[in-house]
Each structure stands twice: as C-alpha cells, then as structure tokens.
Amino acid sequence: MTESVVLDPVDLQLLRLLQNDARTTYRDLAAQVGVAPSTCLDRVTRLRRCGVILGHQLRLDPAKLGRGLQALLSVQVRPHRRELVGPFVERIRALPEALTVFHLTGPDDYLVHVAVADMADLQRLVLDDFTAHREVARVETRLIFQQWECGPLLPPTTAGPNP
C-alpha cells in the first residue's frame, strides 16, 4: 500500500488546475496560484517525483478510431493463483482493444473495459483472446450504452491562495 503525501493548499490548487488542463504553462499556473514560476516548477517537479502526478495522457475517442462498441468483461480465472495473475494481466494489457483492467475481489477476478468495432469483433475478442485460454473459467459481457467522465479527483474548491 502506498503512503499518502501531505499536500498544502498551493499543491492542491496546482493539481486542480493541471487536472483540468495539463497543458497549462508554469507561468500561467504560477499566476493563478500566486507563486513565482520557479516555485511552481519546483512544486510540480516534487509532485511528480513523489508519485502524486503520474503522467500526462492524450485521450482518444474510440468511436472515431473505428471502435464504437464498448463493453465490460467480467472474467473468472481458475485456478486463481499468483503465477497466472501476472501473465494473464500482461496478455490482456497487450490487446489493442483493452482500455482498462481491474483485479477484483468477489466472484469475478477481473473487469476489463474494451472497445471494439462491432459485435462480431467483440465475439472474436471473447472467444480468441479470453475463453481460448485454459485458465479463463468464465467471461460475462456487458455492453456500455453511454459513459460519463467523472472528476476531478480533488474537491472543486479549497481554502488557500486564489481558491
């Protein structure tokens, strides 16, 4: 389990601003938070180094890339042993259709969010890349009609400089 990091109001405001637009310049961030640009750079660098900021990602629209059908696959692996977990997860992560993989508690071992072209592509994925493997005992598929992004992770306001 990773330890939490102590964040002051300036750190929280920087994170909030970067979550909303990761391309914001240090100069603009510094002006919005009320610190010098060099202080802003030092703080963001520290937040990266201690693992609070994990990176910057470009989000793509799967439908515009020919993958307009999304589904959640609940997967049960048997036997559910450590030596199968790593290879299974790496195999799934290597699939171009896989968006996210969750290792779960409960009756299902994994939840995999996938984006595919159509129903035939989904069927091929389930049969060829999941159930064709001996350790996969069951796959349950749920189609996604619509999804909404949530967040940001931080509360919308905080006490501190320029809330």
mmCIF file of N, CA and C in Angstrom, residues 42-112:
data_model
loop_
_atom_site.group_PDB
_atom_site.id
_atom_site.type_symbol
_atom_site.label_atom_id
_atom_site.label_comp_id
_atom_site.label_asym_id
_atom_site.label_seq_id
_atom_site.Cartn_x
_atom_site.Cartn_y
_atom_site.Cartn_z
ATOM 1 N N ASP A 42 9.183 23.965 -9.137
ATOM 2 C CA ASP A 42 9.699 23.116 -8.057
ATOM 3 C C ASP A 42 8.592 22.257 -7.447
ATOM 4 N N ARG A 43 7.438 22.854 -7.227
ATOM 5 C CA ARG A 43 6.328 22.112 -6.618
ATOM 6 C C ARG A 43 5.809 21.010 -7.543
ATOM 7 N N VAL A 44 5.629 21.324 -8.810
ATOM 8 C CA VAL A 44 5.141 20.314 -9.758
ATOM 9 C C VAL A 44 6.167 19.201 -9.903
ATOM 10 N N THR A 45 7.443 19.553 -9.942
ATOM 11 C CA THR A 45 8.506 18.541 -10.012
ATOM 12 C C THR A 45 8.455 17.628 -8.795
ATOM 13 N N ARG A 46 8.263 18.218 -7.602
ATOM 14 C CA ARG A 46 8.158 17.413 -6.369
ATOM 15 C C ARG A 46 6.932 16.498 -6.423
ATOM 16 N N LEU A 47 5.809 17.009 -6.935
ATOM 17 C CA LEU A 47 4.591 16.203 -7.034
ATOM 18 C C LEU A 47 4.777 15.033 -7.996
ATOM 19 N N ARG A 48 5.557 15.236 -9.042
ATOM 20 C CA ARG A 48 5.876 14.122 -9.957
ATOM 21 C C ARG A 48 6.794 13.112 -9.273
ATOM 22 N N ARG A 49 7.835 13.619 -8.634
ATOM 23 C CA ARG A 49 8.843 12.755 -8.005
ATOM 24 C C ARG A 49 8.237 11.881 -6.902
ATOM 25 N N CYS A 50 7.289 12.425 -6.135
ATOM 26 C CA CYS A 50 6.698 11.629 -5.048
ATOM 27 C C CYS A 50 5.493 10.817 -5.520
ATOM 28 N N GLY A 51 5.193 10.860 -6.823
ATOM 29 C CA GLY A 51 4.181 9.967 -7.391
ATOM 30 C C GLY A 51 2.751 10.472 -7.338
ATOM 31 N N VAL A 52 2.532 11.718 -6.945
ATOM 32 C CA VAL A 52 1.171 12.254 -6.957
ATOM 33 C C VAL A 52 0.721 12.464 -8.398
ATOM 34 N N ILE A 53 1.589 13.071 -9.214
ATOM 35 C CA ILE A 53 1.328 13.224 -10.649
ATOM 36 C C ILE A 53 1.946 12.027 -11.346
ATOM 37 N N LEU A 54 1.103 11.240 -11.995
ATOM 38 C CA LEU A 54 1.576 10.008 -12.625
ATOM 39 C C LEU A 54 1.993 10.197 -14.078
ATOM 40 N N GLY A 55 1.560 11.245 -14.714
ATOM 41 C CA GLY A 55 1.919 11.483 -16.104
ATOM 42 C C GLY A 55 0.847 12.302 -16.788
ATOM 43 N N HIS A 56 1.005 12.447 -18.060
ATOM 44 C CA HIS A 56 0.053 13.190 -18.883
ATOM 45 C C HIS A 56 -0.376 12.267 -20.008
ATOM 46 N N GLN A 57 -1.659 12.201 -20.267
ATOM 47 C CA GLN A 57 -2.159 11.291 -21.286
ATOM 48 C C GLN A 57 -2.976 12.038 -22.318
ATOM 49 N N LEU A 58 -2.880 11.553 -23.532
ATOM 50 C CA LEU A 58 -3.719 12.029 -24.608
ATOM 51 C C LEU A 58 -4.915 11.091 -24.680
ATOM 52 N N ARG A 59 -6.129 11.621 -24.576
ATOM 53 C CA ARG A 59 -7.328 10.782 -24.631
ATOM 54 C C ARG A 59 -7.844 10.758 -26.057
ATOM 55 N N LEU A 60 -8.167 9.584 -26.525
ATOM 56 C CA LEU A 60 -8.669 9.399 -27.880
ATOM 57 C C LEU A 60 -10.113 8.932 -27.836
ATOM 58 N N ASP A 61 -10.868 9.232 -28.874
ATOM 59 C CA ASP A 61 -12.247 8.787 -28.990
ATOM 60 C C ASP A 61 -12.250 7.446 -29.725
ATOM 61 N N PRO A 62 -12.536 6.338 -29.026
ATOM 62 C CA PRO A 62 -12.509 5.023 -29.678
ATOM 63 C C PRO A 62 -13.427 4.938 -30.895
ATOM 64 N N ALA A 63 -14.590 5.571 -30.842
ATOM 65 C CA ALA A 63 -15.534 5.511 -31.964
ATOM 66 C C ALA A 63 -14.936 6.128 -33.220
ATOM 67 N N LYS A 64 -14.195 7.214 -33.062
ATOM 68 C CA LYS A 64 -13.587 7.877 -34.220
ATOM 69 C C LYS A 64 -12.425 7.070 -34.783
ATOM 70 N N LEU A 65 -11.971 6.090 -34.016
ATOM 71 C CA LEU A 65 -10.898 5.208 -34.468
ATOM 72 C C LEU A 65 -11.442 3.850 -34.913
ATOM 73 N N GLY A 66 -12.744 3.779 -35.161
ATOM 74 C CA GLY A 66 -13.340 2.543 -35.648
ATOM 75 C C GLY A 66 -13.707 1.543 -34.576
ATOM 76 N N ARG A 67 -13.720 1.970 -33.305
ATOM 77 C CA ARG A 67 -14.074 1.076 -32.197
ATOM 78 C C ARG A 67 -15.234 1.677 -31.419
ATOM 79 N N GLY A 68 -16.400 1.696 -32.063
ATOM 80 C CA GLY A 68 -17.563 2.361 -31.497
ATOM 81 C C GLY A 68 -18.348 1.554 -30.483
ATOM 82 N N LEU A 69 -18.024 0.290 -30.304
ATOM 83 C CA LEU A 69 -18.734 -0.554 -29.333
ATOM 84 C C LEU A 69 -17.815 -0.807 -28.147
ATOM 85 N N GLN A 70 -18.295 -0.438 -26.938
ATOM 86 C CA GLN A 70 -17.517 -0.683 -25.731
ATOM 87 C C GLN A 70 -18.267 -1.651 -24.831
ATOM 88 N N ALA A 71 -17.498 -2.435 -24.096
ATOM 89 C CA ALA A 71 -18.084 -3.428 -23.201
ATOM 90 C C ALA A 71 -17.213 -3.594 -21.964
ATOM 91 N N LEU A 72 -17.838 -4.126 -20.918
ATOM 92 C CA LEU A 72 -17.124 -4.542 -19.716
ATOM 93 C C LEU A 72 -17.176 -6.060 -19.672
ATOM 94 N N LEU A 73 -16.020 -6.681 -19.563
ATOM 95 C CA LEU A 73 -15.939 -8.132 -19.487
ATOM 96 C C LEU A 73 -15.561 -8.529 -18.067
ATOM 97 N N SER A 74 -16.453 -9.250 -17.399
ATOM 98 C CA SER A 74 -16.158 -9.803 -16.078
ATOM 99 C C SER A 74 -15.537 -11.173 -16.325
ATOM 100 N N VAL A 75 -14.338 -11.377 -15.802
ATOM 101 C CA VAL A 75 -13.583 -12.595 -16.104
ATOM 102 C C VAL A 75 -13.276 -13.337 -14.818
ATOM 103 N N GLN A 76 -13.533 -14.628 -14.844
ATOM 104 C CA GLN A 76 -13.198 -15.503 -13.722
ATOM 105 C C GLN A 76 -12.061 -16.417 -14.180
ATOM 106 N N VAL A 77 -10.983 -16.430 -13.407
ATOM 107 C CA VAL A 77 -9.805 -17.243 -13.734
ATOM 108 C C VAL A 77 -9.709 -18.373 -12.723
ATOM 109 N N ARG A 78 -9.525 -19.574 -13.203
ATOM 110 C CA ARG A 78 -9.393 -20.739 -12.331
ATOM 111 C C ARG A 78 -8.257 -21.624 -12.803
ATOM 112 N N PRO A 79 -7.346 -21.992 -11.957
ATOM 113 C CA PRO A 79 -7.252 -21.575 -10.561
ATOM 114 C C PRO A 79 -6.731 -20.139 -10.486
ATOM 115 N N HIS A 80 -7.199 -19.417 -9.486
ATOM 116 C CA HIS A 80 -6.775 -18.031 -9.297
ATOM 117 C C HIS A 80 -5.515 -18.052 -8.439
ATOM 118 N N ARG A 81 -4.389 -18.252 -9.112
ATOM 119 C CA ARG A 81 -3.106 -18.349 -8.411
ATOM 120 C C ARG A 81 -2.161 -17.271 -8.917
ATOM 121 N N ARG A 82 -1.241 -16.888 -8.053
ATOM 122 C CA ARG A 82 -0.298 -15.815 -8.351
ATOM 123 C C ARG A 82 0.453 -16.029 -9.663
ATOM 124 N N GLU A 83 0.861 -17.250 -9.952
ATOM 125 C CA GLU A 83 1.648 -17.475 -11.174
ATOM 126 C C GLU A 83 0.836 -17.254 -12.453
ATOM 127 N N LEU A 84 -0.491 -17.218 -12.344
ATOM 128 C CA LEU A 84 -1.339 -16.937 -13.509
ATOM 129 C C LEU A 84 -1.695 -15.460 -13.627
ATOM 130 N N VAL A 85 -1.679 -14.736 -12.505
ATOM 131 C CA VAL A 85 -2.116 -13.347 -12.493
ATOM 132 C C VAL A 85 -1.256 -12.477 -13.404
ATOM 133 N N GLY A 86 0.048 -12.494 -13.206
ATOM 134 C CA GLY A 86 0.944 -11.649 -13.999
ATOM 135 C C GLY A 86 0.829 -11.892 -15.495
ATOM 136 N N PRO A 87 0.991 -13.129 -15.948
ATOM 137 C CA PRO A 87 0.884 -13.395 -17.380
ATOM 138 C C PRO A 87 -0.498 -13.063 -17.951
ATOM 139 N N PHE A 88 -1.572 -13.335 -17.195
ATOM 140 C CA PHE A 88 -2.911 -13.023 -17.670
ATOM 141 C C PHE A 88 -3.055 -11.513 -17.868
ATOM 142 N N VAL A 89 -2.678 -10.739 -16.872
ATOM 143 C CA VAL A 89 -2.815 -9.282 -16.951
ATOM 144 C C VAL A 89 -1.968 -8.730 -18.091
ATOM 145 N N GLU A 90 -0.755 -9.191 -18.241
ATOM 146 C CA GLU A 90 0.106 -8.685 -19.327
ATOM 147 C C GLU A 90 -0.462 -9.044 -20.697
ATOM 148 N N ARG A 91 -1.025 -10.227 -20.826
ATOM 149 C CA ARG A 91 -1.637 -10.625 -22.103
ATOM 150 C C ARG A 91 -2.818 -9.715 -22.434
ATOM 151 N N ILE A 92 -3.647 -9.425 -21.430
ATOM 152 C CA ILE A 92 -4.807 -8.554 -21.649
ATOM 153 C C ILE A 92 -4.353 -7.131 -21.940
ATOM 154 N N ARG A 93 -3.387 -6.624 -21.197
ATOM 155 C CA ARG A 93 -2.894 -5.261 -21.428
ATOM 156 C C ARG A 93 -2.302 -5.089 -22.815
ATOM 157 N N ALA A 94 -1.813 -6.153 -23.402
ATOM 158 C CA ALA A 94 -1.218 -6.080 -24.746
ATOM 159 C C ALA A 94 -2.272 -6.043 -25.850
ATOM 160 N N LEU A 95 -3.523 -6.348 -25.518
ATOM 161 C CA LEU A 95 -4.584 -6.323 -26.531
ATOM 162 C C LEU A 95 -4.905 -4.885 -26.910
ATOM 163 N N PRO A 96 -4.944 -4.563 -28.198
ATOM 164 C CA PRO A 96 -5.264 -3.187 -28.596
ATOM 165 C C PRO A 96 -6.682 -2.776 -28.216
ATOM 166 N N GLU A 97 -7.571 -3.729 -28.012
ATOM 167 C CA GLU A 97 -8.962 -3.433 -27.641
ATOM 168 C C GLU A 97 -9.120 -3.101 -26.162
ATOM 169 N N ALA A 98 -8.174 -3.518 -25.327
ATOM 170 C CA ALA A 98 -8.294 -3.335 -23.875
ATOM 171 C C ALA A 98 -7.985 -1.893 -23.487
ATOM 172 N N LEU A 99 -8.909 -1.275 -22.747
ATOM 173 C CA LEU A 99 -8.719 0.087 -22.271
ATOM 174 C C LEU A 99 -8.256 0.118 -20.820
ATOM 175 N N THR A 100 -8.851 -0.742 -19.986
ATOM 176 C CA THR A 100 -8.524 -0.787 -18.565
ATOM 177 C C THR A 100 -8.737 -2.205 -18.047
ATOM 178 N N VAL A 101 -7.880 -2.615 -17.116
ATOM 179 C CA VAL A 101 -8.028 -3.927 -16.470
ATOM 180 C C VAL A 101 -8.034 -3.700 -14.959
ATOM 181 N N PHE A 102 -9.030 -4.271 -14.279
ATOM 182 C CA PHE A 102 -9.128 -4.182 -12.830
ATOM 183 C C PHE A 102 -9.024 -5.595 -12.259
ATOM 184 N N HIS A 103 -8.232 -5.779 -11.205
ATOM 185 C CA HIS A 103 -8.172 -7.034 -10.453
ATOM 186 C C HIS A 103 -9.112 -6.836 -9.266
ATOM 187 N N LEU A 104 -10.088 -7.729 -9.110
ATOM 188 C CA LEU A 104 -11.191 -7.522 -8.174
ATOM 189 C C LEU A 104 -11.230 -8.546 -7.051
ATOM 190 N N THR A 105 -12.022 -8.226 -6.047
ATOM 191 C CA THR A 105 -12.457 -9.224 -5.077
ATOM 192 C C THR A 105 -13.851 -9.662 -5.502
ATOM 193 N N GLY A 106 -14.357 -10.714 -4.902
ATOM 194 C CA GLY A 106 -15.707 -11.164 -5.221
ATOM 195 C C GLY A 106 -15.698 -12.315 -6.215
ATOM 196 N N PRO A 107 -16.862 -12.614 -6.808
ATOM 197 C CA PRO A 107 -16.974 -13.773 -7.683
ATOM 198 C C PRO A 107 -16.179 -13.646 -8.985
ATOM 199 N N ASP A 108 -15.969 -12.413 -9.463
ATOM 200 C CA ASP A 108 -15.167 -12.219 -10.671
ATOM 201 C C ASP A 108 -13.777 -11.761 -10.269
ATOM 202 N N ASP A 109 -12.786 -12.212 -11.020
ATOM 203 C CA ASP A 109 -11.404 -11.874 -10.695
ATOM 204 C C ASP A 109 -10.939 -10.599 -11.389
ATOM 205 N N TYR A 110 -11.469 -10.358 -12.579
ATOM 206 C CA TYR A 110 -11.051 -9.202 -13.371
ATOM 207 C C TYR A 110 -12.254 -8.544 -14.021
ATOM 208 N N LEU A 111 -12.138 -7.249 -14.225
ATOM 209 C CA LEU A 111 -13.089 -6.495 -15.017
ATOM 210 C C LEU A 111 -12.252 -5.797 -16.081
ATOM 211 N N VAL A 112 -12.594 -6.041 -17.339
ATOM 212 C CA VAL A 112 -11.821 -5.498 -18.454
ATOM 213 C C VAL A 112 -12.729 -4.615 -19.294
#
